[in-house]
Short mmCIF file of C-alpha atoms and ligand atoms in Angstrom, two decimals:
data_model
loop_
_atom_site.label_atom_id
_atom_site.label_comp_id
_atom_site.label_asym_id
_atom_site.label_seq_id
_atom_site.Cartn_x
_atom_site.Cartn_y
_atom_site.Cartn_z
CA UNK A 1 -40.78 -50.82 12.20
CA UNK A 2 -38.18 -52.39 14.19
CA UNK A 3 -37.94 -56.32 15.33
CA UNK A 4 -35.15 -56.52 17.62
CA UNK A 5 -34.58 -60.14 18.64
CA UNK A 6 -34.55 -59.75 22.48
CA UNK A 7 -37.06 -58.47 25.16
CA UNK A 8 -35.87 -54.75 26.00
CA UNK A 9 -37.85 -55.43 29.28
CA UNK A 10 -35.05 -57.88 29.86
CA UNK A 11 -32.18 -55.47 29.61
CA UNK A 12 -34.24 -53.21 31.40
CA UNK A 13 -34.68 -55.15 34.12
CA UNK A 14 -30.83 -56.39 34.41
CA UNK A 15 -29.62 -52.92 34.19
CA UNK A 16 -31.63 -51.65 36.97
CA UNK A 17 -29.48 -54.11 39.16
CA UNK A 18 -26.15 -52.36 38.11
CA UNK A 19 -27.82 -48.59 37.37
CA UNK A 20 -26.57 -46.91 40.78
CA UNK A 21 -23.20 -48.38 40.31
CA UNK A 22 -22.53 -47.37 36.76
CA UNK A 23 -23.82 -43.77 37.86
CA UNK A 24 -20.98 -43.94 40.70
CA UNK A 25 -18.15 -45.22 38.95
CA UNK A 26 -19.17 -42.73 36.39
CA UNK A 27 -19.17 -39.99 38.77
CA UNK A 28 -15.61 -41.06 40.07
CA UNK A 29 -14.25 -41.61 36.55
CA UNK A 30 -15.70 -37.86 35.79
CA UNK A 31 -14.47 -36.48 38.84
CA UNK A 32 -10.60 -37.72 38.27
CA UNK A 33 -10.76 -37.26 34.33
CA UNK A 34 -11.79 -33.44 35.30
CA UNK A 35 -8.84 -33.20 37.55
CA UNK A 36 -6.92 -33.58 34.15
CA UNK A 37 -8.66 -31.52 32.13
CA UNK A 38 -11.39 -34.07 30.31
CA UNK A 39 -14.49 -33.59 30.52
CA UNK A 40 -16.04 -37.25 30.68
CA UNK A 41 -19.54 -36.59 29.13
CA UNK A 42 -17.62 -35.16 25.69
CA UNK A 43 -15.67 -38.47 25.72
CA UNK A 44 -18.83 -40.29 26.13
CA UNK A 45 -20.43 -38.37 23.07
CA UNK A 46 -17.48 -39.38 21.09
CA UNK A 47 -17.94 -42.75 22.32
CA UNK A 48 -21.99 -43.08 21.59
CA UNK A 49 -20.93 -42.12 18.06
CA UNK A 50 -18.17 -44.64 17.33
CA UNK A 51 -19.02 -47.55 15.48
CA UNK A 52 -17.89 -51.27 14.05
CA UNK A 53 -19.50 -53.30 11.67
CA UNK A 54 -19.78 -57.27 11.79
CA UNK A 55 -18.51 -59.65 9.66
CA UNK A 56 -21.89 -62.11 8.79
CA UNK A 57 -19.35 -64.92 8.54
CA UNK A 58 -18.48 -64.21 12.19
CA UNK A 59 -21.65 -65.63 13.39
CA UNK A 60 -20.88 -69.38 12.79
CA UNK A 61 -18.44 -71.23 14.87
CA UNK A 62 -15.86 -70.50 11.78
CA UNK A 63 -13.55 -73.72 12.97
CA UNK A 64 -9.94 -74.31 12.18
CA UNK A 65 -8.33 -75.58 8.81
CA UNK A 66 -8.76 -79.23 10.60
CA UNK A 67 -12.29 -79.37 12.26
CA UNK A 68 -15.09 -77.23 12.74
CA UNK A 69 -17.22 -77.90 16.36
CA UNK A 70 -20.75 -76.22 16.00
CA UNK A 71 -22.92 -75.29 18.28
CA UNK A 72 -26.74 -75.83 18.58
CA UNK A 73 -28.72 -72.25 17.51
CA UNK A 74 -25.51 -71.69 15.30
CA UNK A 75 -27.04 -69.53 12.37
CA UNK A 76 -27.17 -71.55 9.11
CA UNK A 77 -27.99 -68.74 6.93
CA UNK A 78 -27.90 -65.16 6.28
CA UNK A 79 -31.09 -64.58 7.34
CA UNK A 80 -30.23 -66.29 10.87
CA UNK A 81 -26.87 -64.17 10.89
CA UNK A 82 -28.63 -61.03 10.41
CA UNK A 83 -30.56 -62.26 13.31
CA UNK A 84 -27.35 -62.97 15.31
CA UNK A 85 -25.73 -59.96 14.39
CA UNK A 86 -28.66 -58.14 15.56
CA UNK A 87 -28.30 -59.35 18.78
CA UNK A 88 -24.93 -58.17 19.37
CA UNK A 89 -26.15 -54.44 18.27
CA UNK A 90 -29.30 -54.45 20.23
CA UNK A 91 -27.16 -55.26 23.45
CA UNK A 92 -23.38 -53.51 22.55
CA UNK A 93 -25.41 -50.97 20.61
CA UNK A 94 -21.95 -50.48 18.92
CA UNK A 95 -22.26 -52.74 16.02
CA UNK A 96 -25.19 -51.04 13.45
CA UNK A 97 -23.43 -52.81 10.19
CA UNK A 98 -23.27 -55.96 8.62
CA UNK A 99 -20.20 -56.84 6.50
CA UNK A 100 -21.63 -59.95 3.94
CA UNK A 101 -19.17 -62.12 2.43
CA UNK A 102 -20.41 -63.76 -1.83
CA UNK A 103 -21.20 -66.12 -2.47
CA UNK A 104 -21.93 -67.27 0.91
CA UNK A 105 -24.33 -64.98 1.46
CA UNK A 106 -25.60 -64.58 -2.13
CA UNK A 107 -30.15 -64.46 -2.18
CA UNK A 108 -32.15 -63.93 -5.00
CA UNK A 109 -33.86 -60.85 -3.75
CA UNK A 110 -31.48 -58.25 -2.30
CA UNK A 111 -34.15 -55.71 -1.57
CA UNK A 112 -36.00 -57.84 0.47
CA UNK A 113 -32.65 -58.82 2.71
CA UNK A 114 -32.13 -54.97 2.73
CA UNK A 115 -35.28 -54.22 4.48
CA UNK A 116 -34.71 -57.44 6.79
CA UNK A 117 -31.61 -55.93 8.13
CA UNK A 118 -33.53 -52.81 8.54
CA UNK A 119 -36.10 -54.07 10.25
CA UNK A 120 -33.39 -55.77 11.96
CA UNK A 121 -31.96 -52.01 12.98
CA UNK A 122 -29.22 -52.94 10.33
CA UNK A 123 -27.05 -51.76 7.64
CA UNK A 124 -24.85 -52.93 5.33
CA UNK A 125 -21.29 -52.58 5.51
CA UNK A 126 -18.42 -53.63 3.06
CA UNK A 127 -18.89 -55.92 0.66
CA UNK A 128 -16.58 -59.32 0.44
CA UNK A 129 -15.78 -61.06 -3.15
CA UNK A 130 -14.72 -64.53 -2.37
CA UNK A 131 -11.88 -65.91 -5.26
CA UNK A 132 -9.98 -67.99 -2.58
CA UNK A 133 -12.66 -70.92 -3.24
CA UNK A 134 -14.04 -72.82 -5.93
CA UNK A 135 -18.28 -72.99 -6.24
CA UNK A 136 -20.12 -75.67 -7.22
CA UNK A 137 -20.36 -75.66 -10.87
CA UNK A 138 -17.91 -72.81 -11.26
CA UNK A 139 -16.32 -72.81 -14.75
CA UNK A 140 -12.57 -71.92 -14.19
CA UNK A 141 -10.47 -73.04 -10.88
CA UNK A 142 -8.50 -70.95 -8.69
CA UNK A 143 -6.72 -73.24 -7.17
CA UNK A 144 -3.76 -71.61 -9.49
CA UNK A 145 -4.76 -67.88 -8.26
CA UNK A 146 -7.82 -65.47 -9.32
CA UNK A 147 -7.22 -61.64 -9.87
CA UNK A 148 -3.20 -63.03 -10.98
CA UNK A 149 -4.09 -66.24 -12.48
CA UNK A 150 -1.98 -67.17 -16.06
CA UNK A 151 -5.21 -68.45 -17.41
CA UNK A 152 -7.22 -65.15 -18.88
CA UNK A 153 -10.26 -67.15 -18.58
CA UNK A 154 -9.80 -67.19 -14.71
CA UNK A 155 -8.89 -63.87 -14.09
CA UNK A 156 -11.99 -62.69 -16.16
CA UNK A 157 -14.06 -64.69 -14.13
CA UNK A 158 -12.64 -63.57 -10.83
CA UNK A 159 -13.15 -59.64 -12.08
CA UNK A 160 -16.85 -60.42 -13.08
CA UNK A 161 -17.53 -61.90 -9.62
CA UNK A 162 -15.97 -58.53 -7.97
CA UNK A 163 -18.00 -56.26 -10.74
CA UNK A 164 -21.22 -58.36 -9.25
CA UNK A 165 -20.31 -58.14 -5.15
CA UNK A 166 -20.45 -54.10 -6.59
CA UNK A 167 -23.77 -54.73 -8.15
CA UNK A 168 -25.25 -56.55 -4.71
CA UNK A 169 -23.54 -53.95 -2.89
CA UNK A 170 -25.28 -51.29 -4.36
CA UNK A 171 -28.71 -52.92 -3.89
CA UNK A 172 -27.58 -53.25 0.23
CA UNK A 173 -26.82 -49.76 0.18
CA UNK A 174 -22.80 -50.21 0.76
CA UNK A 175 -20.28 -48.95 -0.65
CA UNK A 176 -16.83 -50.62 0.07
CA UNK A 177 -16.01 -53.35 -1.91
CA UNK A 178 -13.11 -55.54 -0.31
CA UNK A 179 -11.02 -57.26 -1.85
CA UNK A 180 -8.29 -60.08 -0.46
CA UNK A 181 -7.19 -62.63 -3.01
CA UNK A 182 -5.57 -66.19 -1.72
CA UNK A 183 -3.35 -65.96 -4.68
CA UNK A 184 0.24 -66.67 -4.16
CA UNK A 185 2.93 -69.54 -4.22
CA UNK A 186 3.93 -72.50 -1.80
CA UNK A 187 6.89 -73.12 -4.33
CA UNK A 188 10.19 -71.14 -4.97
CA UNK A 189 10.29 -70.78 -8.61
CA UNK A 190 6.60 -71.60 -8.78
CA UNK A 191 5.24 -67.94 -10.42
CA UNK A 192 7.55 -65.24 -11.36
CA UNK A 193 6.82 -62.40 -8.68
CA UNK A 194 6.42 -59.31 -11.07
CA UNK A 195 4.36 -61.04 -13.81
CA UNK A 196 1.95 -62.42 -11.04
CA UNK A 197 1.61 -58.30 -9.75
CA UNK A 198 1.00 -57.63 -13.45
CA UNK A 199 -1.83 -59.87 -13.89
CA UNK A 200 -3.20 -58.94 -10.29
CA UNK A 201 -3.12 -54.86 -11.34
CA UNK A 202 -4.67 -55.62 -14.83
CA UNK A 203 -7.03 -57.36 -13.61
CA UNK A 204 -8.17 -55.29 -10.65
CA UNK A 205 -8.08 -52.15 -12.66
CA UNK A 206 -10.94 -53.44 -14.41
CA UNK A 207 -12.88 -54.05 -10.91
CA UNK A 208 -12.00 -50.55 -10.01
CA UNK A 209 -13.50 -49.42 -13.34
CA UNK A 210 -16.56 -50.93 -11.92
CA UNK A 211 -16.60 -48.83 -9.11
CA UNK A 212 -19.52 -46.10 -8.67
CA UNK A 213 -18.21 -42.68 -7.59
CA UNK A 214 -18.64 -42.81 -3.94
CA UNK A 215 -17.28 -46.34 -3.50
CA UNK A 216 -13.86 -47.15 -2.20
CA UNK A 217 -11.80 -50.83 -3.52
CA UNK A 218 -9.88 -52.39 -0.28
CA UNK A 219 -7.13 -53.96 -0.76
CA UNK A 220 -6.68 -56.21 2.01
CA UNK A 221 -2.93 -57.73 2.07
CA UNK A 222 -1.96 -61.15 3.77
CA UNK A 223 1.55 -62.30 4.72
CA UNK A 224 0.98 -66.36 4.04
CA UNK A 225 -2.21 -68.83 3.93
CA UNK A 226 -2.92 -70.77 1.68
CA UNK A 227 -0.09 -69.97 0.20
CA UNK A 228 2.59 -70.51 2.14
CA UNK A 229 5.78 -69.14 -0.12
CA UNK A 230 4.27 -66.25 -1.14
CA UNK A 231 1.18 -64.31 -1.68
CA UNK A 232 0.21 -61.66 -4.44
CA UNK A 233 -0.41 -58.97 -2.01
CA UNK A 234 1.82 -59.57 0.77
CA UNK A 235 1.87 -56.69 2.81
CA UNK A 236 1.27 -52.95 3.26
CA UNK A 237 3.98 -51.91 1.14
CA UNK A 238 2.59 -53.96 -2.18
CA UNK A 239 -1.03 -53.20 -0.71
CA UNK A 240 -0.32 -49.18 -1.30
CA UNK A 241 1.72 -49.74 -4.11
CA UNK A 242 -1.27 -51.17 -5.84
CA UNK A 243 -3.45 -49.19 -4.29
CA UNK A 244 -2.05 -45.92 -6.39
CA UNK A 245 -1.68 -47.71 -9.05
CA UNK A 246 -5.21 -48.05 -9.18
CA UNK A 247 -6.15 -44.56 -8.09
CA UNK A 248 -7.66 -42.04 -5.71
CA UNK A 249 -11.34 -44.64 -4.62
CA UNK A 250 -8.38 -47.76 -3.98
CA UNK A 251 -7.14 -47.79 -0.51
CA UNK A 252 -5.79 -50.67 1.83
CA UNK A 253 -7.46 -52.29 4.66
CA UNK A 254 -5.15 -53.78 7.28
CA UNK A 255 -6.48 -57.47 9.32
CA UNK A 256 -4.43 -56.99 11.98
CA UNK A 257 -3.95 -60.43 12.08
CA UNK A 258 -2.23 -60.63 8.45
CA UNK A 259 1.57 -59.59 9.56
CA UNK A 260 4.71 -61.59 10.80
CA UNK A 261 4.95 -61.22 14.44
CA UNK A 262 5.66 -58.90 16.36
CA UNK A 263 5.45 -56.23 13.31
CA UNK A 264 4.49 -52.50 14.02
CA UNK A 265 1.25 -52.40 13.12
CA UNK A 266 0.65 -48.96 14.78
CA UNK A 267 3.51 -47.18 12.15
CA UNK A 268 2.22 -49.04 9.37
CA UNK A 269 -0.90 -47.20 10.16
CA UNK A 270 0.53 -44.13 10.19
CA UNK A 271 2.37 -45.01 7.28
CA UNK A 272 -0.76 -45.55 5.28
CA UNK A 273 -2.65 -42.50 6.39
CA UNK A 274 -0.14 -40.41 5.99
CA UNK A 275 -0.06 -41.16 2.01
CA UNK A 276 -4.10 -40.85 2.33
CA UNK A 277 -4.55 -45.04 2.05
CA UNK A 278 -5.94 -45.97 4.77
CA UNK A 279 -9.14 -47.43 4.29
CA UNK A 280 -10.25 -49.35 7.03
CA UNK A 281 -9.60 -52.56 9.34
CA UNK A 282 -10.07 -56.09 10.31
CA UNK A 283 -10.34 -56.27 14.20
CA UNK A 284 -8.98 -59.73 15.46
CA UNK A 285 -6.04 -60.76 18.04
CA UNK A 286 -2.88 -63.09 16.97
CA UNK A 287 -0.40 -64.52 18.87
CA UNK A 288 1.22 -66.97 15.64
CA UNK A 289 0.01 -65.36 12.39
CA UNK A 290 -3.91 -65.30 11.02
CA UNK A 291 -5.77 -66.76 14.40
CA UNK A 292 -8.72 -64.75 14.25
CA UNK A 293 -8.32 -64.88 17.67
CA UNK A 294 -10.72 -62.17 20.05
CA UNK A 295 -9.77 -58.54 19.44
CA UNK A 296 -7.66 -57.46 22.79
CA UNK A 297 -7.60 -61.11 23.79
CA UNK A 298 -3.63 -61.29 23.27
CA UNK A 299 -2.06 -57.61 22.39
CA UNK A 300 -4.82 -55.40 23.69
CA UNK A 301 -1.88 -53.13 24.30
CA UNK A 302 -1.29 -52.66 20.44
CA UNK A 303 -4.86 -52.01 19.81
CA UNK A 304 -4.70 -49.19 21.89
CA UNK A 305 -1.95 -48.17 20.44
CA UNK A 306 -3.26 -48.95 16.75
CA UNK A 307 -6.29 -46.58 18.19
CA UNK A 308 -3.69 -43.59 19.18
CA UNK A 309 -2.49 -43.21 15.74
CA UNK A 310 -6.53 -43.42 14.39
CA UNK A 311 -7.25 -40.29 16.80
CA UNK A 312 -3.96 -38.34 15.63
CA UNK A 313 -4.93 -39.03 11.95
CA UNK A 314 -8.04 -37.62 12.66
CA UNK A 315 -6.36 -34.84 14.01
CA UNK A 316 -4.75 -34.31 11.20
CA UNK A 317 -7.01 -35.57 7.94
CA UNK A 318 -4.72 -34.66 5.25
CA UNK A 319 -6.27 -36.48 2.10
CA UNK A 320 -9.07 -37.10 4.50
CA UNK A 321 -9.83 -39.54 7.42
CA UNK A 322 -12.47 -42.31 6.88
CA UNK A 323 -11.51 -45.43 7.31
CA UNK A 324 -13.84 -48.54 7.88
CA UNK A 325 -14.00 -50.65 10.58
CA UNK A 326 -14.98 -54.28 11.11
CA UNK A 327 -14.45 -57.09 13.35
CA UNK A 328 -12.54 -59.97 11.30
CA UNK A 329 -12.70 -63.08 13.15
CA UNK A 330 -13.20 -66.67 14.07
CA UNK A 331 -14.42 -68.92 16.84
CA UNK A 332 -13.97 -72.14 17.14
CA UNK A 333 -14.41 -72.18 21.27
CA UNK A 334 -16.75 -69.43 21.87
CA UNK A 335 -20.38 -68.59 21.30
CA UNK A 336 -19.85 -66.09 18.39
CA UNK A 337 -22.48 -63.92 19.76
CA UNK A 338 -20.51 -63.56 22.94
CA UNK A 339 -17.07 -63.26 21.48
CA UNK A 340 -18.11 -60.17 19.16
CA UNK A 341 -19.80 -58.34 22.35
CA UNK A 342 -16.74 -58.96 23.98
CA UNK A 343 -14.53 -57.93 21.42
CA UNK A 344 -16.64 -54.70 20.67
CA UNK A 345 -16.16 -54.02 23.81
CA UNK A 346 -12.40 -54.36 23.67
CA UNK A 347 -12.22 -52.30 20.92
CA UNK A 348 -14.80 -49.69 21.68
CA UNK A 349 -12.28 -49.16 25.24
CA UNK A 350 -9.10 -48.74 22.94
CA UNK A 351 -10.86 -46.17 20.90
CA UNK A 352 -12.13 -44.49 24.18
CA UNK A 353 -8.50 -44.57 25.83
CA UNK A 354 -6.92 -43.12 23.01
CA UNK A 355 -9.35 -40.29 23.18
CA UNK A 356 -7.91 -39.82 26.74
CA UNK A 357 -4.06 -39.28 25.84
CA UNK A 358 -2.80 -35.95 26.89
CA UNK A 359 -2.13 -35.27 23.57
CA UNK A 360 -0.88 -31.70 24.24
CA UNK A 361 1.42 -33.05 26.58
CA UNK A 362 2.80 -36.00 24.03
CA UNK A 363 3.75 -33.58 20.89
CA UNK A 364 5.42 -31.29 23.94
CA UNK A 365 7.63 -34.63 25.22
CA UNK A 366 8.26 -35.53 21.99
CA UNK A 367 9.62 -31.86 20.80
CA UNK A 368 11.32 -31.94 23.47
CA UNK A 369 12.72 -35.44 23.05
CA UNK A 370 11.47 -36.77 26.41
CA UNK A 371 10.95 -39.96 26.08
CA UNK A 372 9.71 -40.71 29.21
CA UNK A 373 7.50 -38.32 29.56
CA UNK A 374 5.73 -39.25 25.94
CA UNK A 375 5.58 -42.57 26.50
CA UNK A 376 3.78 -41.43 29.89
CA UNK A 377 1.49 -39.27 28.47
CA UNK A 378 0.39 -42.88 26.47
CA UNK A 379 0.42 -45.18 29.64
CA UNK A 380 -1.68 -42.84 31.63
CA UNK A 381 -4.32 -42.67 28.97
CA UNK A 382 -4.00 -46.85 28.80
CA UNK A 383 -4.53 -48.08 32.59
CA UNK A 384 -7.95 -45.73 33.07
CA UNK A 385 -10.48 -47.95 33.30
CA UNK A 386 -12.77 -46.88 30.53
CA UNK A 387 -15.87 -49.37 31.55
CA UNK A 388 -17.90 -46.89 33.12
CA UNK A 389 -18.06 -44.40 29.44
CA UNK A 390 -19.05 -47.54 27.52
CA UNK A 391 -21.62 -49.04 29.44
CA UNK A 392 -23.15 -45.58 30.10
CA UNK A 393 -22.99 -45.05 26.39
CA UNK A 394 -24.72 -48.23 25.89
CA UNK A 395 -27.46 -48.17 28.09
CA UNK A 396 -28.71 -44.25 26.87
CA UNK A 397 -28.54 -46.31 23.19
CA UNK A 398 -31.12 -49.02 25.26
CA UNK A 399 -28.24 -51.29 25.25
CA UNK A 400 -27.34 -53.52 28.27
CA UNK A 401 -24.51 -52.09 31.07
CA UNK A 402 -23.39 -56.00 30.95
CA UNK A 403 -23.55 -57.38 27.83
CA UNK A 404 -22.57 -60.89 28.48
CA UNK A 405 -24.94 -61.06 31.72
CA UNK A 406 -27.80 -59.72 29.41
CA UNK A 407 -27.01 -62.10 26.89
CA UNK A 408 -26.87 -64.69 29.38
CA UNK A 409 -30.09 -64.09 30.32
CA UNK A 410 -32.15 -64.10 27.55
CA UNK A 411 -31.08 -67.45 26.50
CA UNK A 412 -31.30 -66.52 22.98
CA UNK A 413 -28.96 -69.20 22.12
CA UNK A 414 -31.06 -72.01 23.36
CA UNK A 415 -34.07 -71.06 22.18
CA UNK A 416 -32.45 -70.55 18.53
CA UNK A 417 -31.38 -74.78 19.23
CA UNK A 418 -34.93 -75.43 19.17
CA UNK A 419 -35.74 -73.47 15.87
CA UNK A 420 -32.80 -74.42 13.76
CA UNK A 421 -31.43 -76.97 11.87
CA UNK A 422 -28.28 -78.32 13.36
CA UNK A 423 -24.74 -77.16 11.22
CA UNK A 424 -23.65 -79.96 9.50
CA UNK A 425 -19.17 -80.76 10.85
CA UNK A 426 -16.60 -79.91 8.40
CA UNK A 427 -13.46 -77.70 7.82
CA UNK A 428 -13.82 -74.11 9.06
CA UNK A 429 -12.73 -71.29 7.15
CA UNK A 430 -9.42 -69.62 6.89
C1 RM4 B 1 -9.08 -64.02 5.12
C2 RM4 B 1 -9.22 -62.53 5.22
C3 RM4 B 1 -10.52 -62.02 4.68
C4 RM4 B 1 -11.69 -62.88 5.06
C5 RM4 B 1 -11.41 -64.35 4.87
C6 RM4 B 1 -12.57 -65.20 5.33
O1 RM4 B 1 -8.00 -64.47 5.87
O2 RM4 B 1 -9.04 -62.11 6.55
O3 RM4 B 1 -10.77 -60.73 5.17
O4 RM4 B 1 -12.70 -62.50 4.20
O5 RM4 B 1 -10.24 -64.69 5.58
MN1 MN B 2 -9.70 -60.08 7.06
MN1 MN B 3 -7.68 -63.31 7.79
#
């Protein structure tokens, strides 16, 4: 039996105000996608199947390194997020996964939170090891590294809390286990680069070891923070070059907000999949390095075009096409609630534009080395106006046609600042 936090009577009732409108955009969208050649109700099916998990941590006002500013009815525990999170599904109807984060999220009885987030309409999605803090009580430090510490003691305890993120994951019914280390250096001369790697591949060979045989090991690579002269696994070239070192179940995950500026995120993509590693994403926006900042809020341009190269990968699977997706980020402004609709929103369009591109017309400009026609055959695709498929794919899921207004609405928020305990102030996390 399934709980879902808000009143479907509610989002009934707000999408009958916007039901004959939806059905006429929709109508006009399908009319001038025909004149093309798409049909519109095949994109929506492709749509109503797409997908992006949650990251629990993204339900709390996550703060910057210098302050965090909470918000009343900000969840204080897993249970709450779960709660959260299922908010965002029950209106987007795009988010069905929850990505958990240990120990943050760490209960005594997994089973039980299983069946919550069922109950919830919820799954599990990959699981998060956390070496980039220290615990309370936690034997060995890693404020010198984790996976590539010097101290054997360390890195042992840093594999053993990856081999039990495997164990919980298995009880959730996931199978990812993801993996992004803080190690690095904020020091020339501070840890020789190849011995650091060494450690770092010994030791995560024996967290791949762990791995059942359907489960995958992301490596998730970071440019800087914390460390700020060099990291372990810097970017997609170390990520892959660790990732077949480890073998076939090891791929890499790219944050899209873990690369210098300006960096061509959409090749490195292609790069990836085209050696069978790509494994999956973090959805966020940047405009310096790491913000977190809303998916599409800053480059929604490259996330469309980070979405072209997903479709022709899928096009053309070679060592197969599966890769995980999940929103990565953090608000420090924003109701969290609101900022993930919004953002699966954003991303759920980029998906749904990319499924638009002529792509018969593309490979034929780019045999025939027009370049204006190929990049065409992309900015056509781009400036449709893909609201209409979404929202119609929404409400047949019993989803709302605006999600924010919906939201709004049900003042879910407020009523949560009468039930829970206020979040105490604090750093955020990075
Ligand atoms: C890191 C990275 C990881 C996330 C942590 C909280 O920068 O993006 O994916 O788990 O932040
Ligand atoms: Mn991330
Ligand atoms: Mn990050």
């Amino acid at each position: 039996m399934t709980q879902l936090p808000l009143s479907a009577d509610l989002i009934a009732e707000a999408n009958a105000r916007h039901a004959e409108a939806l059905d006429e955009d929709y109508d006009a969208l399908g009319r001038k996608l025909a004149r093309t050649g798409i049909d519109i109700d095949a994109v929506l099916g492709r749509v109503a199947s797409f997908s992006v998990a949650v990251p629990s941590w993204g339900a709390g006002r996550g703060g910057t390194r210098f302050a965090k500013f909470p918000i009343p009815g900000e969840p204080t525990n897993i249970h709450e997020k779960l709660e959260d999170c299922a908010v965002i599904n029950q209106l987007s109807r795009v988010t069905p996964r929850v990505s958990p984060h240990f120990p943050w999220d760490k209960v005594s009885d997994f089973a039980a939170l299983r069946e919550e987030a069922a109950a919830l309409g919820l799954g599990w999605d990959a699981v998060n090891s956390n070496t980039f803090q220290d615990q309370p009580g936690q034997a060995h430090t890693y404020a010198n590294g984790s996976l590539s510490a010097q101290d054997t003691a360390t890195r042992q305890q840093a594999v053993e809390h990856n081999i039990e993120c495997i164990e919980i994951g298995q009880q959730l019914g996931s199978t990812d286990l993801t993996v992004w280390v803080g190690d690095g250096t904020n020091f020339p001369g501070q840890q020789d680069f190849a011995r650091s790697l060494d450690r770092y591949l010994d030791a995560a060979s024996q967290v791949y070891a762990a791995l059942p045989d359907d489960w995958r090991m992301l490596l998730e690579h970071k440019m800087f923070e914390p460390a700020f002269y060099s990291t372990v696994i810097s970017d997609w070239g170390s990520s892959i070059l660790a990732a077949q070192e480890l073998g076939p179940k090891a791929k890499c995950l790219v944050d899209l907000g873990h690369h210098a500026p300006n960096v061509n995120i959409e090749q490195i993509v292609a790069r990836l999949h085209r050696f069978g590693k790509l494994g999956g994403f973090h959805f966020n926006d940047s405009k310096y390095g790491d913000d977190d900042l809303d998916s599409g809020s800053i480059n929604p341009h490259q996330l469309f075009l980070v979405f072209n190269e997903l479709v022709e990968a899928e096009l053309n699977p070679r060592d197969g096409f599966n890769p995980s997706y999940m929103i990565d980020q953090s608000h420090n402004v924003t109701d969290p609630i609101e900022s993930m609709l919004s953002s699966a929103e954003a991303i759920t369009g980029c998906f749904a534009k990319a499924l638009l591109v002529d792509r018969d017309a593309l490979h034929a400009a780019q045999e025939s080395n027009d370049t204006m026609m190929a990049f065409q055959a992309l900015r056509r695709a781009y400036s449709i106006d893909v609201a209409p498929i979404l929202a119609k794919a929404r409400v047949a899921a019993g989803g709302a046609i605006d999600v924010l207004e919906a939201y709004r609405l049900s003042q879910y928020r407020a009523r949560k600042a009468q039930e829970r305990k206020a979040v105490g102030l604090g750093a955020g996390i990075v």
